[in-house]
Amino acid sequence: MRNPGWIDLQVNGCSGIDFSSPELTGDDFLRAAERVLESGTGCFLPTLITSPFGLYRRNLGVIRRAVVRHGLEREVPGVHLEGPFISADPGAAGAHNPDWVVPPDPEKVEALLDLEPGFVRLVTLGADAENAAGAVRLLRSRGVAVSVGHHLADSGEIAAAADAGAQALTHLGNGVPGMVPRHRNPIWAGLAEERLSAMIITDGHHLPPELIRVICKVKGAAKIIVTSDASPGAGLPPGPCRVFGSDAILEPGGRLYNPATGYLAGSAVMLAECMRRLESLGIFSEAELRMAGRDNALKLIGPA
């Protein structure tokens, strides 16, 4: 499979560098960006997870100044805010700190977007959040792509988000509790909503092959977006590490998890590896793999 320059909409950091760290520097970001781009990713969105407002103010500026200073606007056209407008339920929040979750009030949404105007390209919010549909409409009116996830939303709430303009589902199959109702749950509801593309993590740990096959068959290549969900643990040797401010363990096989909760703490690989794993399943042709690893992501966020 030829690499056309994969586009990754969810990179939380790598090589011990956390884009959501209150200690992130411009040099840190540039070192991480270099490693991401060297891995075969042609363009990516640095992703900040649920954090206090002051952290967004600080780190959005740090990242944007580094990008502009080094002429990386095409490679890093903006950021993905995964939160803070998600579910505070521990199972849905996953590696996010539920204490920092807030409802998507218009004032809060506008305040975040105004920190670095035009730099937020994608926001993940919970479709079950209070005023979720209103927040989706506001974000879309500001030219921001919207994905729903890290929620316990039912089919009606997911449909309402799609009605309001939401376009995708953030890492479908993850960001939910380990045990959910067998029939009525966010995974089935997301699969059934034909208007929403499915972002999926094909690192070999987030989703079993059979679920990847089902999602890909139901959504079709035109509505699959592969993301790495690369965390600060990506590129580190196996063993204990710090991820998103918490202790984590990276196993020799590549599984990265928080030992206190058992939940995965992002992935330990880059998008090229995720695409190789997806290719190995034999679901898509080379042209369809290009759609899933590049074209659909570009369609979602628009050109740099």
CSV table of C-alpha atoms in Angstrom, one decimal:
chain,number,residue,atom,x,y,z
A,1,MET,CA,0.0,0.0,0.0
A,2,ARG,CA,1.4,3.3,-1.0
A,3,ASN,CA,1.3,6.1,1.6
A,4,PRO,CA,-0.4,9.2,0.1
A,5,GLY,CA,0.4,11.2,3.2
A,6,TRP,CA,-2.0,10.1,5.8
A,7,ILE,CA,-4.2,12.7,7.7
A,8,ASP,CA,-4.6,12.1,11.4
A,9,LEU,CA,-7.3,14.0,13.2
A,10,GLN,CA,-6.4,12.8,16.6
A,11,VAL,CA,-2.8,13.0,17.9
A,12,ASN,CA,-2.6,13.7,21.6
A,13,GLY,CA,1.2,13.7,21.7
A,14,CYS,CA,4.1,11.2,21.4
A,15,SER,CA,7.5,10.3,22.7
A,16,GLY,CA,6.6,11.5,26.2
A,17,ILE,CA,5.3,14.8,25.0
A,18,ASP,CA,1.7,15.6,26.0
A,19,PHE,CA,-0.1,18.3,24.1
A,20,SER,CA,-2.5,18.8,27.1
A,21,SER,CA,0.4,19.2,29.6
A,22,PRO,CA,0.5,22.5,31.5
A,23,GLU,CA,4.3,22.4,30.9
A,24,LEU,CA,4.2,22.0,27.1
A,25,THR,CA,6.6,24.3,25.3
A,26,GLY,CA,6.9,25.3,21.7
A,27,ASP,CA,10.1,23.2,21.4
A,28,ASP,CA,8.3,20.2,22.9
A,29,PHE,CA,5.6,20.5,20.3
A,30,LEU,CA,8.0,20.8,17.4
A,31,ARG,CA,9.9,17.7,18.5
A,32,ALA,CA,6.7,15.8,18.7
A,33,ALA,CA,5.4,17.1,15.4
A,34,GLU,CA,8.7,16.1,13.7
A,35,ARG,CA,8.3,12.5,14.9
A,36,VAL,CA,4.6,12.4,13.8
A,37,LEU,CA,5.5,13.7,10.3
A,38,GLU,CA,8.5,11.3,10.0
A,39,SER,CA,6.2,8.4,10.8
A,40,GLY,CA,4.3,8.8,7.5
A,41,THR,CA,1.6,11.2,8.6
A,42,GLY,CA,1.4,14.1,6.2
A,43,CYS,CA,-1.0,16.3,8.1
A,44,PHE,CA,-2.4,16.1,11.7
A,45,LEU,CA,-4.5,17.8,14.3
A,46,PRO,CA,-2.8,18.1,17.7
A,47,THR,CA,-5.5,17.1,20.1
A,48,LEU,CA,-6.2,18.5,23.6
A,49,ILE,CA,-8.3,16.4,25.8
A,50,THR,CA,-10.7,17.7,28.5
A,51,SER,CA,-8.8,20.4,30.5
A,52,PRO,CA,-9.3,23.5,32.6
A,53,PHE,CA,-10.0,26.6,30.5
A,54,GLY,CA,-6.6,28.1,31.4
A,55,LEU,CA,-4.8,25.2,29.9
A,56,TYR,CA,-6.6,25.7,26.6
A,57,ARG,CA,-5.7,29.4,26.7
A,58,ARG,CA,-2.0,28.5,27.3
A,59,ASN,CA,-1.5,25.5,25.0
A,60,LEU,CA,-3.5,26.7,22.0
A,61,GLY,CA,-1.2,29.7,21.9
A,62,VAL,CA,1.9,27.6,22.4
A,63,ILE,CA,1.0,25.3,19.6
A,64,ARG,CA,-0.1,28.0,17.1
A,65,ARG,CA,3.0,30.1,17.7
A,66,ALA,CA,5.2,27.1,17.1
A,67,VAL,CA,3.3,26.2,13.9
A,68,VAL,CA,3.5,29.7,12.5
A,69,ARG,CA,7.1,30.3,13.5
A,70,HIS,CA,8.2,27.2,11.6
A,71,GLY,CA,5.8,27.4,8.6
A,72,LEU,CA,3.9,24.2,9.4
A,73,GLU,CA,0.4,25.5,8.6
A,74,ARG,CA,-0.2,22.9,5.9
A,75,GLU,CA,1.0,20.0,8.1
A,76,VAL,CA,-0.7,21.3,11.2
A,77,PRO,CA,-3.8,23.3,10.0
A,78,GLY,CA,-5.3,23.5,13.5
A,79,VAL,CA,-6.3,21.5,16.6
A,80,HIS,CA,-8.9,19.1,17.7
A,81,LEU,CA,-10.5,19.7,21.1
A,82,GLU,CA,-11.7,16.4,22.4
A,83,GLY,CA,-13.7,17.9,25.3
A,84,PRO,CA,-14.4,19.6,27.6
A,85,PHE,CA,-18.0,19.1,26.5
A,86,ILE,CA,-18.2,15.3,27.0
A,87,SER,CA,-19.9,13.0,29.5
A,88,ALA,CA,-18.5,13.0,33.0
A,89,ASP,CA,-19.5,9.4,33.5
A,90,PRO,CA,-16.3,7.5,34.3
A,91,GLY,CA,-16.9,4.9,31.6
A,92,ALA,CA,-17.6,7.5,28.9
A,93,ALA,CA,-14.9,9.9,30.1
A,94,GLY,CA,-12.2,7.2,29.9
A,95,ALA,CA,-8.8,8.9,30.3
A,96,HIS,CA,-10.4,12.3,30.6
A,97,ASN,CA,-10.6,13.9,34.1
A,98,PRO,CA,-14.4,14.1,34.7
A,99,ASP,CA,-13.8,17.0,37.1
A,100,TRP,CA,-13.0,19.2,34.2
A,101,VAL,CA,-16.1,18.3,32.1
A,102,VAL,CA,-18.4,21.3,31.5
A,103,PRO,CA,-21.7,21.7,29.6
A,104,PRO,CA,-21.4,23.3,26.2
A,105,ASP,CA,-23.1,26.6,27.0
A,106,PRO,CA,-22.8,29.1,24.1
A,107,GLU,CA,-20.6,31.4,26.2
A,108,LYS,CA,-18.1,28.6,26.9
A,109,VAL,CA,-18.1,27.5,23.3
A,110,GLU,CA,-17.5,31.0,22.0
A,111,ALA,CA,-14.8,31.6,24.6
A,112,LEU,CA,-12.8,28.6,23.5
A,113,LEU,CA,-13.1,29.4,19.9
A,114,ASP,CA,-12.0,33.0,20.5
A,115,LEU,CA,-8.8,32.0,22.2
A,116,GLU,CA,-7.1,31.4,18.8
A,117,PRO,CA,-9.7,32.3,16.1
A,118,GLY,CA,-9.7,29.9,13.2
A,119,PHE,CA,-7.3,27.5,14.8
A,120,VAL,CA,-9.9,25.0,16.3
A,121,ARG,CA,-10.8,22.8,13.3
A,122,LEU,CA,-12.6,19.9,15.1
A,123,VAL,CA,-14.5,19.5,18.4
A,124,THR,CA,-15.7,16.3,20.0
A,125,LEU,CA,-18.7,16.7,22.3
A,126,GLY,CA,-21.1,14.4,23.9
A,127,ALA,CA,-24.4,14.1,22.1
A,128,ASP,CA,-26.1,13.6,25.5
A,129,ALA,CA,-24.7,16.9,26.9
A,130,GLU,CA,-27.2,19.6,27.9
A,131,ASN,CA,-27.7,21.9,24.8
A,132,ALA,CA,-25.6,19.6,22.6
A,133,ALA,CA,-27.6,20.4,19.5
A,134,GLY,CA,-27.3,24.1,20.1
A,135,ALA,CA,-23.6,23.8,20.6
A,136,VAL,CA,-23.3,21.8,17.3
A,137,ARG,CA,-25.1,24.5,15.4
A,138,LEU,CA,-22.9,27.2,17.0
A,139,LEU,CA,-19.7,25.3,16.2
A,140,ARG,CA,-20.8,24.7,12.6
A,141,SER,CA,-21.7,28.4,12.2
A,142,ARG,CA,-18.1,29.2,13.1
A,143,GLY,CA,-16.7,26.7,10.5
A,144,VAL,CA,-15.7,24.1,13.0
A,145,ALA,CA,-16.2,20.4,12.3
A,146,VAL,CA,-18.1,18.5,15.0
A,147,SER,CA,-17.8,14.9,16.0
A,148,VAL,CA,-19.8,13.3,18.9
A,149,GLY,CA,-18.4,10.8,21.3
A,150,HIS,CA,-17.3,10.1,24.9
A,151,HIS,CA,-20.9,9.9,25.8
A,152,LEU,CA,-23.8,7.6,26.7
A,153,ALA,CA,-26.1,9.1,24.1
A,154,ASP,CA,-29.1,7.2,22.8
A,155,SER,CA,-30.3,7.1,19.2
A,156,GLY,CA,-32.5,10.1,19.6
A,157,GLU,CA,-29.7,12.3,21.0
A,158,ILE,CA,-27.3,11.2,18.3
A,159,ALA,CA,-29.9,11.9,15.6
A,160,ALA,CA,-30.5,15.3,17.1
A,161,ALA,CA,-26.8,16.1,16.9
A,162,ALA,CA,-26.8,15.0,13.3
A,163,ASP,CA,-29.8,17.1,12.6
A,164,ALA,CA,-27.9,20.1,14.0
A,165,GLY,CA,-24.9,19.5,11.7
A,166,ALA,CA,-22.6,17.0,13.5
A,167,GLN,CA,-20.6,15.0,10.9
A,168,ALA,CA,-18.8,12.2,12.7
A,169,LEU,CA,-18.4,9.8,15.6
A,170,THR,CA,-15.2,10.1,17.6
A,171,HIS,CA,-13.5,6.7,17.8
A,172,LEU,CA,-16.7,4.6,17.6
A,173,GLY,CA,-16.5,1.6,19.8
A,174,ASN,CA,-14.4,3.3,22.4
A,175,GLY,CA,-15.1,6.1,24.9
A,176,VAL,CA,-17.9,4.0,26.4
A,177,PRO,CA,-18.1,1.9,29.6
A,178,GLY,CA,-16.8,-1.7,29.5
A,179,MET,CA,-20.4,-2.9,30.0
A,180,VAL,CA,-23.3,-1.4,28.2
A,181,PRO,CA,-26.9,-2.5,27.5
A,182,ARG,CA,-26.7,-5.1,24.7
A,183,HIS,CA,-29.2,-3.4,22.4
A,184,ARG,CA,-29.6,0.2,23.3
A,185,ASN,CA,-26.2,1.8,23.5
A,186,PRO,CA,-24.1,4.5,21.8
A,187,ILE,CA,-22.2,2.0,19.6
A,188,TRP,CA,-25.4,0.6,17.9
A,189,ALA,CA,-26.9,4.1,17.8
A,190,GLY,CA,-23.8,5.5,16.1
A,191,LEU,CA,-23.6,2.6,13.6
A,192,ALA,CA,-27.3,3.2,12.7
A,193,GLU,CA,-27.0,6.9,12.1
A,194,GLU,CA,-26.1,7.0,8.4
A,195,ARG,CA,-25.2,10.7,8.3
A,196,LEU,CA,-22.3,10.3,10.6
A,197,SER,CA,-18.9,9.1,9.6
A,198,ALA,CA,-17.1,6.8,12.0
A,199,MET,CA,-13.7,7.7,13.2
A,200,ILE,CA,-12.0,4.4,14.4
A,201,ILE,CA,-8.7,3.5,16.0
A,202,THR,CA,-7.2,0.4,14.3
A,203,ASP,CA,-4.1,0.1,16.4
A,204,GLY,CA,-4.8,-3.6,17.3
A,205,HIS,CA,-6.0,-2.8,20.8
A,206,HIS,CA,-8.9,-0.4,20.8
A,207,LEU,CA,-11.1,-2.5,18.6
A,208,PRO,CA,-11.2,-6.3,17.8
A,209,PRO,CA,-10.9,-7.2,14.2
A,210,GLU,CA,-14.5,-8.4,14.0
A,211,LEU,CA,-15.9,-5.1,15.2
A,212,ILE,CA,-13.7,-3.2,12.8
A,213,ARG,CA,-15.1,-5.4,10.0
A,214,VAL,CA,-18.7,-4.6,11.1
A,215,ILE,CA,-18.1,-0.9,11.3
A,216,CYS,CA,-16.4,-0.8,8.0
A,217,LYS,CA,-19.1,-2.9,6.3
A,218,VAL,CA,-22.0,-0.8,7.8
A,219,LYS,CA,-20.5,2.6,7.2
A,220,GLY,CA,-18.7,1.9,3.9
A,221,ALA,CA,-15.3,3.3,2.9
A,222,ALA,CA,-16.8,6.7,2.2
A,223,LYS,CA,-17.7,7.1,5.9
A,224,ILE,CA,-14.7,5.7,7.7
A,225,ILE,CA,-11.9,7.9,9.1
A,226,VAL,CA,-9.0,6.1,10.7
A,227,THR,CA,-7.2,8.0,13.5
A,228,SER,CA,-4.2,6.9,15.6
A,229,ASP,CA,-5.3,8.4,19.0
A,230,ALA,CA,-1.5,8.5,19.5
A,231,SER,CA,-0.8,9.4,23.1
A,232,PRO,CA,2.4,10.6,24.9
A,233,GLY,CA,3.2,6.9,25.3
A,234,ALA,CA,3.6,6.5,21.5
A,235,GLY,CA,7.3,5.9,20.7
A,236,LEU,CA,8.3,5.0,24.2
A,237,PRO,CA,9.8,1.7,25.3
A,238,PRO,CA,7.5,-0.8,27.1
A,239,GLY,CA,7.1,-0.1,30.8
A,240,PRO,CA,5.6,2.4,33.2
A,241,CYS,CA,5.0,5.9,31.8
A,242,ARG,CA,3.0,9.1,32.4
A,243,VAL,CA,0.0,9.8,30.1
A,244,PHE,CA,-2.4,12.6,30.5
A,245,GLY,CA,-1.1,13.4,34.0
A,246,SER,CA,-1.7,9.8,35.2
A,247,ASP,CA,0.4,6.6,35.6
A,248,ALA,CA,0.1,4.2,32.7
A,249,ILE,CA,1.7,1.0,31.5
A,250,LEU,CA,2.8,0.3,28.0
A,251,GLU,CA,2.9,-3.5,27.5
A,252,PRO,CA,5.4,-5.1,25.1
A,253,GLY,CA,2.6,-5.9,22.7
A,254,GLY,CA,1.7,-2.2,22.5
A,255,ARG,CA,-1.4,-2.0,24.7
A,256,LEU,CA,-1.3,1.3,26.7
A,257,TYR,CA,-3.6,1.5,29.7
A,258,ASN,CA,-4.2,3.2,33.1
A,259,PRO,CA,-3.7,0.5,35.8
A,260,ALA,CA,-6.0,2.4,38.2
A,261,THR,CA,-9.0,2.3,35.9
A,262,GLY,CA,-8.2,-0.4,33.4
A,263,TYR,CA,-9.1,1.9,30.5
A,264,LEU,CA,-6.9,2.5,27.5
A,265,ALA,CA,-4.9,5.7,27.6
A,266,GLY,CA,-4.7,6.4,23.9
A,267,SER,CA,-2.6,4.3,21.5
A,268,ALA,CA,1.1,3.7,21.2
A,269,VAL,CA,1.4,3.9,17.4
A,270,MET,CA,1.1,6.4,14.6
A,271,LEU,CA,-1.4,6.4,11.8
A,272,ALA,CA,0.8,4.5,9.3
A,273,GLU,CA,0.8,1.5,11.6
A,274,CYS,CA,-3.0,1.8,12.0
A,275,MET,CA,-3.4,1.8,8.2
A,276,ARG,CA,-1.2,-1.3,7.9
A,277,ARG,CA,-3.3,-3.1,10.4
A,278,LEU,CA,-6.5,-2.1,8.6
A,279,GLU,CA,-5.0,-3.2,5.3
A,280,SER,CA,-4.2,-6.6,6.8
A,281,LEU,CA,-7.9,-7.3,7.4
A,282,GLY,CA,-8.6,-7.3,3.6
A,283,ILE,CA,-11.7,-5.2,4.0
A,284,PHE,CA,-10.8,-2.3,1.6
A,285,SER,CA,-9.1,-1.8,-1.7
A,286,GLU,CA,-6.1,0.5,-1.9
A,287,ALA,CA,-8.4,3.3,-3.2
A,288,GLU,CA,-10.7,2.7,-0.3
A,289,LEU,CA,-7.8,2.7,2.2
A,290,ARG,CA,-6.8,6.1,0.8
A,291,MET,CA,-10.3,7.3,1.5
A,292,ALA,CA,-10.2,6.0,5.1
A,293,GLY,CA,-6.7,7.3,5.9
A,294,ARG,CA,-6.7,10.6,4.0
A,295,ASP,CA,-9.6,11.8,1.8
A,296,ASN,CA,-12.4,11.5,4.3
A,297,ALA,CA,-10.5,13.3,7.0
A,298,LEU,CA,-9.7,16.1,4.6
A,299,LYS,CA,-13.4,16.3,3.6
A,300,LEU,CA,-14.4,16.6,7.3
A,301,ILE,CA,-12.1,19.4,8.3
A,302,GLY,CA,-11.7,21.1,4.9
A,303,PRO,CA,-8.4,22.1,3.2
A,304,ALA,CA,-5.6,23.7,5.3
